[in-house]
Coordinates of C-alpha atoms in Angstrom, one line a residue:
Chain A
M1408 CA 48.8 25.8 -32.7
I1409 CA 52.0 24.0 -32.6
S1410 CA 54.9 25.0 -34.6
F1411 CA 57.4 22.4 -35.5
K1412 CA 59.9 24.5 -33.6
G1413 CA 57.9 24.0 -30.5
L1414 CA 57.8 20.3 -31.1
F1415 CA 61.5 20.2 -31.6
A1416 CA 62.1 22.1 -28.3
V1417 CA 60.0 19.5 -26.5
V1418 CA 61.8 16.6 -28.0
A1419 CA 65.2 18.3 -27.4
A1420 CA 64.2 18.8 -23.7
L1421 CA 63.2 15.2 -23.4
V1422 CA 66.4 13.9 -24.9
A1423 CA 68.5 16.2 -22.7
N1424 CA 66.5 15.2 -19.7
S1425 CA 66.9 11.5 -20.2
V1426 CA 70.6 11.9 -20.7
A1427 CA 71.0 13.9 -17.5
A1428 CA 68.7 11.6 -15.5
Q1429 CA 70.2 8.2 -16.2
P1430 CA 69.2 6.5 -12.9
N1431 CA 71.6 4.3 -10.9
H1432 CA 69.0 1.6 -10.8
L1433 CA 67.2 1.1 -14.1
L1434 CA 64.5 -1.5 -14.0
K1435 CA 63.5 -2.9 -17.4
I1436 CA 59.8 -3.7 -17.4
A1437 CA 57.8 -5.4 -20.2
T1438 CA 54.1 -5.7 -20.9
L1439 CA 52.0 -7.1 -23.7
A1440 CA 49.8 -4.1 -23.4
P1441 CA 50.5 -1.6 -26.2
E1442 CA 51.7 2.0 -25.8
G1443 CA 48.8 4.2 -24.8
S1444 CA 46.8 1.5 -23.1
S1445 CA 46.0 1.9 -19.4
W1446 CA 48.4 -0.9 -18.5
A1447 CA 51.4 0.7 -20.3
T1448 CA 50.4 4.2 -19.2
V1449 CA 50.4 3.2 -15.6
L1450 CA 54.0 2.0 -15.9
R1451 CA 55.0 5.4 -17.3
T1452 CA 53.3 7.2 -14.5
I1453 CA 54.9 5.0 -11.9
D1454 CA 58.3 5.6 -13.6
A1455 CA 57.8 9.4 -13.5
D1456 CA 56.8 9.4 -9.8
V1457 CA 59.6 7.0 -8.8
R1458 CA 62.3 9.1 -10.6
Q1459 CA 61.0 12.2 -8.8
E1460 CA 60.7 10.6 -5.3
T1461 CA 64.0 8.8 -5.5
D1462 CA 65.8 11.9 -6.8
G1463 CA 66.6 10.1 -10.0
N1464 CA 68.2 7.1 -8.3
V1465 CA 65.6 4.6 -9.6
G1466 CA 63.8 4.6 -13.0
F1467 CA 61.9 2.2 -15.2
K1468 CA 62.6 1.4 -18.8
I1469 CA 59.4 0.3 -20.3
Y1470 CA 58.9 -2.2 -23.2
P1471 CA 55.2 -2.1 -24.1
G1472 CA 53.3 -4.0 -26.9
G1473 CA 55.0 -7.3 -26.3
V1474 CA 58.2 -6.2 -28.0
Q1475 CA 60.2 -8.4 -25.6
G1476 CA 58.1 -11.5 -26.4
D1477 CA 55.1 -13.2 -24.7
E1478 CA 54.9 -13.5 -21.0
K1479 CA 56.7 -16.8 -20.9
V1480 CA 59.6 -15.2 -22.7
V1481 CA 59.6 -12.2 -20.4
L1482 CA 59.7 -14.5 -17.4
R1483 CA 62.7 -16.3 -18.9
K1484 CA 64.5 -13.0 -19.6
M1485 CA 63.8 -12.0 -16.0
R1486 CA 65.5 -15.2 -14.8
I1487 CA 68.7 -14.5 -16.8
G1488 CA 68.6 -10.8 -15.8
Q1489 CA 67.9 -9.3 -19.3
L1490 CA 64.6 -7.9 -17.9
H1491 CA 63.6 -7.0 -14.4
G1492 CA 59.9 -7.1 -14.3
G1493 CA 56.6 -7.2 -16.1
N1494 CA 53.0 -6.1 -15.9
F1495 CA 51.5 -9.6 -16.4
G1496 CA 48.1 -10.7 -17.5
G1497 CA 46.3 -13.9 -16.4
Q1498 CA 48.7 -16.5 -17.7
G1499 CA 51.9 -14.8 -16.4
V1500 CA 50.5 -14.3 -12.9
S1501 CA 49.4 -17.9 -12.4
Q1502 CA 52.5 -19.4 -14.0
T1503 CA 54.6 -17.6 -11.4
L1504 CA 52.2 -18.4 -8.5
P1505 CA 49.4 -20.9 -9.1
D1506 CA 47.6 -19.8 -6.0
V1507 CA 46.4 -16.8 -8.0
L1508 CA 44.1 -19.2 -9.7
A1509 CA 42.2 -19.6 -6.4
L1510 CA 41.1 -16.0 -6.8
Q1511 CA 39.8 -16.7 -10.3
M1512 CA 37.4 -19.6 -9.5
P1513 CA 34.1 -19.1 -11.2
F1514 CA 31.3 -17.5 -9.2
L1515 CA 33.7 -16.8 -6.3
F1516 CA 33.1 -13.1 -6.1
D1517 CA 29.7 -11.3 -6.5
S1518 CA 31.0 -7.8 -6.6
Y1519 CA 34.1 -5.6 -6.8
A1520 CA 33.5 -4.7 -3.1
E1521 CA 34.1 -8.4 -2.3
V1522 CA 37.1 -8.5 -4.5
D1523 CA 38.7 -5.5 -2.9
Y1524 CA 37.9 -6.8 0.6
V1525 CA 39.5 -10.2 0.0
L1526 CA 42.5 -8.9 -1.9
E1527 CA 43.3 -6.5 0.9
K1528 CA 43.1 -9.3 3.4
M1529 CA 45.1 -11.7 1.3
D1530 CA 47.8 -9.0 0.5
A1531 CA 50.4 -10.5 2.8
F1532 CA 49.7 -14.0 1.6
Y1533 CA 50.3 -13.3 -2.1
R1534 CA 53.1 -10.8 -1.4
Q1535 CA 55.0 -13.6 0.5
G1536 CA 54.0 -16.2 -2.0
Y1537 CA 55.6 -14.2 -4.8
E1538 CA 58.6 -13.3 -2.7
G1539 CA 59.2 -17.0 -2.0
R1540 CA 59.4 -17.5 -5.8
G1541 CA 61.8 -14.6 -6.3
Y1542 CA 59.3 -11.9 -7.3
I1543 CA 58.4 -8.6 -5.6
F1544 CA 54.7 -8.0 -5.9
L1545 CA 53.9 -4.3 -6.6
G1546 CA 50.2 -4.6 -7.1
W1547 CA 47.2 -6.3 -8.8
A1548 CA 46.1 -5.2 -12.3
D1549 CA 42.4 -5.7 -12.7
I1550 CA 41.3 -7.5 -15.9
G1551 CA 37.7 -7.8 -14.8
F1552 CA 34.8 -10.2 -14.6
V1553 CA 34.6 -12.6 -17.5
H1554 CA 31.4 -12.9 -19.6
I1555 CA 30.3 -15.4 -22.2
L1556 CA 29.8 -14.3 -25.8
S1557 CA 28.1 -16.8 -28.1
Q1558 CA 26.2 -17.6 -31.3
Q1559 CA 23.2 -19.0 -29.5
P1560 CA 22.1 -17.8 -26.0
V1561 CA 23.9 -19.3 -23.1
A1562 CA 21.7 -19.3 -20.0
T1563 CA 22.2 -22.9 -18.8
V1564 CA 24.8 -25.6 -18.7
E1565 CA 22.8 -27.4 -21.5
D1566 CA 23.2 -24.3 -23.7
M1567 CA 27.0 -24.8 -23.3
R1568 CA 26.8 -28.4 -24.2
A1569 CA 24.9 -27.6 -27.4
Q1570 CA 27.6 -25.4 -28.7
K1571 CA 31.4 -25.7 -29.4
V1572 CA 33.1 -23.9 -26.6
W1573 CA 36.6 -22.4 -26.9
Q1574 CA 39.2 -23.3 -24.4
L1575 CA 42.6 -21.8 -23.7
P1576 CA 45.0 -24.8 -24.1
D1577 CA 46.3 -26.2 -20.8
E1578 CA 44.3 -23.8 -18.7
P1579 CA 43.7 -25.8 -15.5
L1580 CA 40.3 -24.5 -14.3
T1581 CA 38.4 -24.8 -17.6
S1582 CA 40.0 -28.2 -18.3
V1583 CA 38.3 -29.7 -15.2
L1584 CA 35.1 -27.6 -15.4
F1585 CA 34.3 -28.4 -19.1
R1586 CA 35.0 -32.1 -18.6
L1587 CA 32.7 -32.3 -15.6
A1588 CA 30.0 -30.3 -17.4
G1589 CA 30.2 -32.6 -20.5
V1590 CA 31.0 -29.6 -22.7
T1591 CA 32.8 -30.0 -26.0
S1592 CA 35.7 -27.7 -25.9
V1593 CA 38.0 -26.7 -28.7
P1594 CA 41.5 -25.6 -27.6
L1595 CA 42.7 -22.5 -29.5
N1596 CA 45.4 -20.0 -28.7
I1597 CA 44.2 -16.4 -28.3
P1598 CA 45.5 -15.2 -31.7
D1599 CA 43.4 -17.9 -33.4
V1600 CA 40.1 -17.3 -31.6
L1601 CA 38.8 -14.6 -34.0
L1602 CA 39.3 -16.8 -37.0
G1603 CA 37.8 -19.7 -35.0
L1604 CA 34.6 -17.7 -34.6
Q1605 CA 34.6 -16.6 -38.2
T1606 CA 34.8 -20.2 -39.5
N1607 CA 32.4 -21.6 -36.9
L1608 CA 35.0 -23.8 -35.4
I1609 CA 33.8 -22.3 -32.1
D1610 CA 30.5 -20.8 -31.0
V1611 CA 31.2 -19.8 -27.4
V1612 CA 34.1 -17.6 -26.1
Y1613 CA 34.6 -15.7 -22.8
A1614 CA 36.6 -12.8 -21.7
S1615 CA 36.3 -9.4 -19.9
P1616 CA 33.9 -7.1 -21.9
S1617 CA 36.7 -4.7 -22.8
A1618 CA 38.9 -7.6 -24.0
T1619 CA 36.1 -8.8 -26.3
I1620 CA 36.2 -5.4 -28.0
V1621 CA 40.0 -5.1 -28.2
L1622 CA 40.3 -8.6 -29.7
Q1623 CA 37.2 -7.9 -31.9
W1624 CA 35.5 -11.1 -30.8
F1625 CA 32.3 -9.1 -30.4
T1626 CA 32.1 -8.7 -34.2
R1627 CA 31.4 -12.4 -34.5
A1628 CA 29.0 -13.0 -31.6
K1629 CA 25.3 -12.5 -31.2
Y1630 CA 24.8 -12.9 -27.4
V1631 CA 26.4 -11.8 -24.2
T1632 CA 25.5 -13.5 -21.0
Q1633 CA 24.8 -11.1 -18.2
L1634 CA 26.0 -13.4 -15.4
P1635 CA 29.7 -12.7 -14.6
I1636 CA 31.6 -16.0 -14.6
N1637 CA 34.9 -15.3 -12.8
Y1638 CA 37.1 -12.4 -11.8
T1639 CA 40.4 -12.2 -13.5
L1640 CA 43.5 -10.2 -12.7
G1641 CA 47.1 -9.6 -13.5
A1642 CA 50.0 -8.3 -11.5
L1643 CA 53.0 -6.0 -11.6
L1644 CA 56.0 -8.1 -10.6
I1645 CA 59.7 -7.3 -10.3
D1646 CA 62.7 -9.7 -10.0
K1647 CA 63.7 -9.8 -6.4
R1648 CA 67.4 -9.8 -7.0
A1649 CA 67.2 -6.5 -9.0
F1650 CA 64.8 -5.0 -6.5
D1651 CA 67.0 -5.8 -3.4
K1652 CA 69.9 -3.9 -4.9
I1653 CA 67.8 -0.7 -4.5
P1654 CA 68.3 1.2 -1.2
A1655 CA 65.5 0.4 1.3
E1656 CA 64.2 3.9 1.4
D1657 CA 63.7 4.0 -2.4
R1658 CA 62.1 0.5 -2.3
E1659 CA 59.5 1.9 0.1
H1660 CA 58.8 4.8 -2.3
I1661 CA 58.3 2.3 -5.1
H1662 CA 55.9 0.2 -3.1
R1663 CA 53.9 3.2 -2.1
I1664 CA 53.7 4.8 -5.5
A1665 CA 52.9 1.5 -7.3
R1666 CA 50.1 0.7 -4.8
Q1667 CA 48.5 4.1 -5.4
R1668 CA 48.9 4.1 -9.2
M1669 CA 47.8 0.5 -9.6
A1670 CA 44.6 1.2 -7.5
A1671 CA 43.9 4.1 -9.9
L1672 CA 44.5 1.7 -12.9
N1673 CA 42.0 -0.7 -11.5
Q1674 CA 39.3 1.9 -11.1
R1675 CA 39.9 2.9 -14.7
N1676 CA 39.8 -0.7 -16.0
R1677 CA 36.5 -1.3 -14.1
R1678 CA 35.0 1.8 -15.7
E1679 CA 36.2 0.5 -19.1
N1680 CA 34.5 -2.8 -18.6
D1681 CA 31.3 -1.2 -17.5
E1682 CA 31.3 0.9 -20.6
A1683 CA 32.3 -2.1 -22.8
M1684 CA 29.2 -4.0 -21.6
T1685 CA 27.0 -1.2 -22.8
V1686 CA 29.0 -0.9 -26.0
L1687 CA 28.5 -4.6 -26.7
Q1688 CA 24.7 -4.2 -26.6
A1689 CA 24.9 -1.0 -28.7
N1690 CA 26.7 -3.1 -31.2
G1691 CA 23.9 -5.5 -31.6
L1692 CA 24.6 -8.2 -29.0
S1693 CA 21.6 -9.3 -27.0
L1694 CA 21.9 -9.6 -23.3
V1695 CA 21.1 -13.1 -22.0
E1696 CA 19.8 -13.3 -18.4
V1697 CA 20.3 -16.4 -16.3
N1698 CA 17.5 -17.4 -13.9
P1699 CA 18.5 -18.0 -10.3
N1700 CA 17.9 -21.8 -10.5
D1701 CA 20.3 -22.1 -13.4
V1702 CA 22.9 -19.9 -11.6
E1703 CA 22.8 -22.5 -8.8
T1704 CA 23.3 -25.4 -11.3
F1705 CA 26.4 -23.5 -12.6
K1706 CA 27.6 -23.0 -9.0
D1707 CA 27.0 -26.7 -8.1
L1708 CA 29.2 -27.7 -11.0
V1709 CA 32.0 -25.5 -9.8
T1710 CA 31.6 -26.9 -6.3
S1711 CA 31.9 -30.5 -7.7
A1712 CA 35.1 -29.4 -9.5
E1713 CA 36.7 -28.1 -6.3
A1714 CA 37.5 -31.6 -5.3
E1715 CA 39.8 -31.9 -8.3
L1716 CA 41.2 -28.4 -8.2
V1717 CA 41.8 -27.5 -4.6
G1718 CA 45.2 -28.8 -3.6
Q1719 CA 46.0 -29.5 -7.2
A1720 CA 45.7 -26.4 -9.4
F1721 CA 46.2 -24.2 -6.3
S1722 CA 46.8 -24.8 -2.6
R1723 CA 44.1 -25.6 -0.1
E1724 CA 45.5 -22.9 2.1
A1725 CA 44.8 -20.2 -0.4
H1726 CA 41.3 -21.6 -1.1
E1727 CA 40.3 -21.7 2.5
Q1728 CA 41.7 -18.3 3.5
I1729 CA 39.9 -16.7 0.6
A1730 CA 36.6 -18.5 1.6
R1731 CA 37.0 -17.3 5.2
H1732 CA 37.6 -13.7 4.2
L1733 CA 34.7 -13.8 1.8
Q1734 CA 32.4 -15.1 4.5
D1735 CA 33.5 -12.2 6.8
S1736 CA 32.9 -9.7 4.0
R1737 CA 29.4 -11.0 3.4
R1738 CA 28.7 -11.0 7.2
T1739 CA 29.9 -7.3 7.6
S1740 CA 28.1 -6.0 4.5
P1741 CA 25.4 -8.5 3.5
Chain B
M1053 CA 44.1 -1.1 -25.7
V1054 CA 45.1 -0.4 -29.2
A1055 CA 48.1 1.8 -29.4
K1056 CA 47.5 5.4 -28.9
H1057 CA 49.9 6.1 -31.6
L1058 CA 48.5 3.7 -34.0
L1059 CA 47.3 6.4 -36.3
T1060 CA 48.2 9.7 -35.0
M1061 CA 51.8 9.8 -35.9
L1062 CA 51.2 7.8 -39.0
L1063 CA 48.6 10.3 -40.2
L1064 CA 51.0 13.1 -39.4
T1065 CA 53.1 11.8 -42.3
T1066 CA 50.4 10.4 -44.5
L1067 CA 47.7 12.9 -44.4
A1068 CA 49.3 16.1 -43.3
F1069 CA 48.8 18.4 -46.1
G1070 CA 49.2 15.6 -48.5
P1071 CA 47.9 15.9 -52.1
I1072 CA 44.3 17.0 -51.9
G1073 CA 43.7 14.9 -54.9
C1074 CA 39.9 15.1 -54.7
A1075 CA 39.7 18.8 -54.2
A1076 CA 36.3 20.4 -54.4
R1077 CA 34.6 20.7 -57.7
L1078 CA 31.9 23.2 -56.9
Q1079 CA 29.0 24.5 -58.7
S1080 CA 31.0 27.6 -58.7
A1081 CA 33.8 26.8 -61.0
L1082 CA 35.8 29.8 -59.8
V1083 CA 36.0 28.7 -56.2
G1084 CA 36.3 25.1 -57.1
S1085 CA 39.4 25.8 -59.2
L1086 CA 40.8 28.0 -56.5
I1087 CA 40.6 25.2 -54.0
E1088 CA 42.2 22.8 -56.4
D1089 CA 45.0 25.2 -57.2
V1090 CA 45.7 25.8 -53.5
S1091 CA 45.6 22.1 -52.8
A1092 CA 48.0 21.3 -55.6
A1093 CA 50.3 24.1 -54.7
T1094 CA 50.2 23.1 -51.0
A1095 CA 51.2 19.5 -51.7
R1096 CA 54.2 20.7 -53.7
H1097 CA 55.3 23.3 -51.1
D1098 CA 58.5 22.8 -49.3
D1099 CA 57.8 24.9 -46.2
L1100 CA 55.7 22.9 -43.7
D1101 CA 55.5 25.7 -41.1
L1102 CA 54.1 28.1 -43.7
V1103 CA 51.5 25.7 -44.8
A1104 CA 50.5 24.7 -41.3
S1105 CA 49.9 28.3 -40.3
G1106 CA 47.7 28.8 -43.3
V1107 CA 45.4 25.8 -42.6
P1108 CA 42.9 27.5 -40.3
T1109 CA 42.1 30.1 -42.9
F1110 CA 41.6 27.4 -45.4
L1111 CA 39.3 25.5 -43.1
L1112 CA 37.1 28.5 -42.4
L1113 CA 36.8 29.0 -46.1
L1114 CA 35.7 25.4 -46.5
E1115 CA 33.2 25.8 -43.6
G1116 CA 31.7 28.8 -45.4
L1117 CA 31.4 26.9 -48.6
L1118 CA 29.8 24.0 -46.7
V1119 CA 27.1 26.3 -45.3
A1120 CA 26.1 27.1 -48.9
N1121 CA 26.6 23.5 -50.1
P1122 CA 26.0 21.2 -47.2
Q1123 CA 25.6 18.1 -49.4
D1124 CA 28.6 18.7 -51.7
P1125 CA 30.6 15.4 -51.6
Q1126 CA 33.9 17.0 -52.6
L1127 CA 33.6 19.7 -50.0
L1128 CA 32.7 17.2 -47.3
L1129 CA 35.7 15.1 -48.2
S1130 CA 38.1 18.0 -48.3
A1131 CA 36.8 19.0 -44.9
A1132 CA 37.4 15.5 -43.6
E1133 CA 40.9 15.4 -44.9
I1134 CA 42.0 18.8 -43.8
Y1135 CA 40.5 18.7 -40.3
T1136 CA 42.1 15.3 -39.7
S1137 CA 45.5 16.5 -41.0
Y1138 CA 45.4 19.6 -39.0
A1139 CA 44.3 17.7 -35.9
T1140 CA 47.4 15.6 -36.0
L1141 CA 49.5 18.7 -35.7
V1142 CA 47.4 20.2 -32.9
E1143 CA 47.4 17.0 -30.9
V1144 CA 51.0 17.3 -29.7
D1145 CA 50.2 20.5 -27.8
D1146 CA 46.5 20.2 -27.2
P1147 CA 45.0 16.7 -27.3
E1148 CA 41.5 17.9 -26.2
R1149 CA 41.3 20.5 -28.9
A1150 CA 42.6 17.9 -31.4
K1151 CA 39.7 15.5 -30.4
H1152 CA 37.2 18.2 -31.5
L1153 CA 39.0 18.6 -34.8
Y1154 CA 39.2 14.8 -35.4
H1155 CA 35.5 14.7 -34.6
R1156 CA 34.7 17.3 -37.3
G1157 CA 36.9 15.3 -39.7
K1158 CA 35.1 12.0 -39.0
V1159 CA 31.6 13.6 -39.2
N1160 CA 32.4 15.2 -42.6
G1161 CA 34.0 12.0 -43.9
L1162 CA 31.0 9.8 -42.9
K1163 CA 28.6 12.3 -44.4
A1164 CA 30.4 12.1 -47.7
L1165 CA 30.4 8.3 -47.5
A1166 CA 26.7 8.2 -46.6
L1167 CA 25.9 10.1 -49.8
R1168 CA 27.3 7.2 -51.8
L1169 CA 25.2 4.5 -50.1
S1170 CA 21.8 3.2 -50.8
Q1171 CA 21.4 2.3 -47.1
P1172 CA 23.4 5.0 -45.2
D1173 CA 22.1 3.7 -41.9
L1174 CA 24.5 0.7 -42.3
L1175 CA 27.4 2.9 -41.3
Q1176 CA 26.0 2.9 -37.7
A1177 CA 24.7 -0.7 -37.7
P1178 CA 26.4 -3.6 -35.9
Y1179 CA 29.4 -5.0 -37.6
A1180 CA 27.7 -8.0 -39.0
E1181 CA 25.3 -5.7 -41.0
F1182 CA 27.8 -3.0 -41.6
I1183 CA 30.0 -5.3 -43.8
R1184 CA 27.2 -5.1 -46.5
V1185 CA 28.4 -1.5 -47.1
T1186 CA 31.1 -2.7 -49.4
D1187 CA 28.5 -4.4 -51.6
D1188 CA 27.3 -0.9 -52.4
L1189 CA 30.6 0.5 -53.3
E1190 CA 32.3 0.8 -56.7
A1191 CA 35.7 1.9 -58.0
S1192 CA 34.7 5.5 -58.4
D1193 CA 34.1 5.6 -54.6
L1194 CA 37.7 5.1 -53.8
P1195 CA 38.6 8.6 -52.8
T1196 CA 35.4 8.9 -50.6
V1197 CA 36.1 5.6 -48.9
F1198 CA 39.7 6.4 -48.4
W1199 CA 39.2 9.8 -46.7
A1200 CA 36.2 8.7 -44.7
A1201 CA 38.1 5.7 -43.4
S1202 CA 41.2 7.7 -42.7
S1203 CA 39.4 10.4 -40.8
W1204 CA 37.3 7.8 -38.9
G1205 CA 40.5 5.8 -38.0
A1206 CA 42.2 9.0 -36.8
W1207 CA 39.2 9.9 -34.6
I1208 CA 39.3 6.4 -33.1
S1209 CA 43.0 6.7 -32.4
A1210 CA 42.5 10.0 -30.6
N1211 CA 39.7 8.5 -28.5
I1212 CA 41.4 5.1 -27.9
E1213 CA 40.4 5.1 -24.2
S1214 CA 36.7 5.0 -25.2
M1215 CA 35.4 1.5 -25.7
A1216 CA 32.7 2.9 -28.0
A1217 CA 35.3 4.4 -30.3
L1218 CA 37.5 1.2 -30.2
A1219 CA 34.4 -0.9 -31.1
E1220 CA 34.3 1.1 -34.4
L1221 CA 37.8 0.1 -35.4
P1222 CA 36.8 -3.2 -37.2
K1223 CA 34.6 -1.1 -39.5
V1224 CA 37.6 1.1 -40.5
I1225 CA 39.7 -2.0 -41.1
K1226 CA 37.0 -3.4 -43.3
L1227 CA 36.9 -0.2 -45.4
M1228 CA 40.7 -0.2 -45.7
Q1229 CA 40.7 -3.8 -46.8
W1230 CA 38.1 -2.9 -49.4
I1231 CA 40.4 -0.2 -50.8
V1232 CA 43.3 -2.6 -51.0
A1233 CA 41.2 -5.2 -52.8
Q1234 CA 39.8 -2.5 -55.2
D1235 CA 43.0 -0.7 -56.0
E1236 CA 46.0 -1.3 -53.8
T1237 CA 47.9 1.5 -55.5
F1238 CA 45.4 4.2 -54.5
Q1239 CA 47.1 7.1 -52.8
Y1240 CA 50.5 5.4 -53.3
G1241 CA 49.4 2.3 -51.3
T1242 CA 48.6 4.2 -48.2
S1243 CA 45.9 1.7 -47.2
H1244 CA 48.6 -0.9 -47.0
V1245 CA 50.5 1.3 -44.7
F1246 CA 47.4 1.7 -42.5
L1247 CA 46.8 -2.0 -42.3
G1248 CA 50.5 -2.8 -41.8
S1249 CA 50.6 -0.3 -38.9
Y1250 CA 47.5 -1.8 -37.4
Y1251 CA 48.8 -5.4 -37.5
A1252 CA 52.2 -4.3 -36.2
A1253 CA 50.9 -2.1 -33.4
L1254 CA 49.5 -5.0 -31.3
P1255 CA 51.2 -8.1 -30.1
P1256 CA 49.8 -11.4 -31.5
M1257 CA 48.2 -12.1 -28.1
L1258 CA 46.0 -9.0 -28.6
G1259 CA 45.2 -9.5 -32.2
G1260 CA 48.4 -8.3 -34.0
N1261 CA 50.1 -10.2 -36.8
P1262 CA 53.7 -9.3 -37.6
E1263 CA 53.7 -11.5 -40.8
K1264 CA 50.6 -9.7 -42.2
A1265 CA 52.2 -6.4 -41.2
A1266 CA 55.3 -7.1 -43.1
E1267 CA 53.4 -8.1 -46.2
H1268 CA 51.4 -4.9 -46.2
F1269 CA 54.5 -2.7 -45.7
D1270 CA 56.4 -4.6 -48.4
R1271 CA 53.5 -4.0 -50.9
A1272 CA 53.5 -0.3 -49.9
V1273 CA 57.2 0.0 -50.5
A1274 CA 56.8 -1.7 -53.9
I1275 CA 53.9 0.5 -54.9
G1276 CA 55.6 3.7 -53.8
K1277 CA 58.8 2.8 -55.6
G1278 CA 60.8 4.3 -52.7
Q1279 CA 59.4 7.8 -53.3
V1280 CA 56.9 7.8 -50.5
L1281 CA 59.0 8.3 -47.4
M1282 CA 56.3 7.9 -44.8
V1283 CA 56.2 4.2 -45.7
Y1284 CA 59.7 3.8 -44.3
V1285 CA 58.8 5.9 -41.2
A1286 CA 55.6 3.9 -40.5
K1287 CA 57.4 0.6 -41.0
A1288 CA 60.2 1.7 -38.6
K1289 CA 57.8 3.1 -36.0
F1290 CA 55.4 0.2 -35.9
Y1291 CA 57.0 -2.9 -37.4
A1292 CA 60.6 -2.6 -36.5
R1293 CA 59.7 -1.5 -33.0
S1294 CA 57.2 -4.3 -32.4
T1295 CA 59.7 -6.9 -33.7
F1296 CA 62.4 -5.3 -31.6
D1297 CA 64.7 -4.9 -34.6
R1298 CA 66.9 -1.9 -34.0
A1299 CA 69.1 -2.4 -37.1
L1300 CA 66.0 -2.4 -39.3
Y1301 CA 64.5 0.6 -37.4
E1302 CA 67.6 2.7 -38.0
S1303 CA 68.1 1.6 -41.6
L1304 CA 64.5 2.5 -42.5
L1305 CA 64.7 5.9 -40.9
N1306 CA 68.0 6.6 -42.5
Q1307 CA 66.5 5.5 -45.8
A1308 CA 63.8 8.1 -45.3
L1309 CA 66.3 10.8 -44.3
T1310 CA 68.7 10.3 -47.2
S1311 CA 66.0 10.0 -50.0
S1312 CA 65.0 12.9 -52.1
A1313 CA 61.9 14.6 -50.8
D1314 CA 60.8 16.1 -54.1
A1315 CA 61.3 13.3 -56.6
V1316 CA 57.5 13.4 -57.0
P1317 CA 56.5 17.1 -56.8
E1318 CA 53.0 16.4 -55.3
L1319 CA 54.7 14.4 -52.5
T1320 CA 57.1 17.1 -51.5
L1321 CA 55.3 18.4 -48.4
Q1322 CA 54.4 15.0 -47.2
N1323 CA 57.9 13.8 -47.6
I1324 CA 59.3 16.7 -45.7
A1325 CA 57.0 15.9 -42.9
A1326 CA 58.1 12.3 -43.0
Q1327 CA 61.7 13.3 -42.8
R1328 CA 61.1 15.4 -39.8
Q1329 CA 59.3 12.5 -38.2
A1330 CA 62.1 10.2 -39.1
Q1331 CA 64.7 12.4 -37.4
I1332 CA 62.6 12.6 -34.2
L1333 CA 62.2 8.8 -34.2
L1334 CA 65.9 8.2 -34.9
D1335 CA 66.8 10.4 -31.9
Q1336 CA 64.4 8.5 -29.7
A1337 CA 65.9 5.1 -30.6
D1338 CA 67.5 4.6 -27.2
D1339 CA 64.1 5.0 -25.5
F1340 CA 62.6 2.1 -27.4
F1341 CA 65.5 -0.4 -27.7

């Protein structure tokens, strides 16, 4: 059992260590994810590895739990040099590089195997895209496949039309899709969604299964649609000006460590989402299956939206490259 | 993704060998009064290390009593409370062992709560049905609900990587809200501290609410009349950090450190633990800000 003396020794050692090991390059990294979450923990792990591999020349200072503000504020602080990076969720990644939206089109990917294949092939494309905008890309952070939670079953587009559907304000993909589908959408910011469900302002929400648990949306829904809608992801980004000041050898260490650790994070997040899907059902949500014909109707809707989205919300180049790699992936492993 | 530290450190200061107010009233008056006397003496003690080293013995005694009286509500509740408190101490060195202890705390707490309900199955039911649990509760259930919810919440915090555990958190919040509605001053307003910490631990984008957090902490300070030092520690740790207010963080911790620990005798041990925690957090300020 711990004695408090033991605890004090540990704390004293930590303090002594952090004083001795003040790195020459301290990268200040923010994330909305709270301390102890997989997203924050991966930053701590990367920090420990980087300090070791660079002999203490480079370290991260981590600000978890949104203490530095939302992602917009973090990006602004990065521009003025107050912060140097962030582990961004959906909004942050697409604000910095809209072509990320091309990866998040509904019904694009059928499996994680396809996701991994395409992301690998598109690595240079996105890396360069971010670099052109002043960010160093250190890896994707998997959020997962989005599922629909609802008060009445959602198995068809008509089911969507019959209910009040939540929309994230100004989100470009859903803006077009819901209009084309004739769906009544109610724009609400994420912090207001739970109350919106409680007061019947909205009946239909959508998020990754683990997010619906964290945000407690599952407590106010009766159904979860089995059909995955779209794949969503975040990214670990560093301000290029700060990164370029680090010696080339250390930059390589950081890239290698981050790649490895972010891959492990993604595996963990995928396991969590799988578990979350089971937990939703254990908590009384009924699974709604979508029959193949109705899946096609959903997909046709997305295809008709492409005319408005491709070249507008994201570049045609990104869209076409992804489509080509996806075809290759399906050809090699049907 | 709820903060790992949402409850563990909080509980270190709230529960750790705090006043075992609802100590066992056994059929055997002799043993019952012994447990009450030990509990009261413990809460008033000023040597945390001494108390901590005596806990396992106390727990084994309780387990023995539970073998003979498996349905005794007071024994179950004491077990919930002491396992949870002890687990917070063990967790620093041995998180896996702590998980087993938290589990024992949760199981005993829920057993005690189930005894109070006409439909005990509701505890395991989906949230929409679970909320009917509070229709069944009355003022005399306060201690049971408080310790059941506290041990349940601590178990969730220790298993935060488990989606199944995280999905149980809304139930604990519901019970804590019931306590606040029933008697917000119960246990010196500790339920306010729990809810304040919960709302402060997450950013608004993930369900947090700094304004609500501040309201809960302010009520807890008012109820505790400045004599419950863990309120300052929790507000610093969760609220001042999440609002990135270093001046507030340091002033709250200094307030805890300079206040008298034994103004209320039964809070002595808890306050000493809070002051130790405050010193550690103060020393770590540079890591957070």
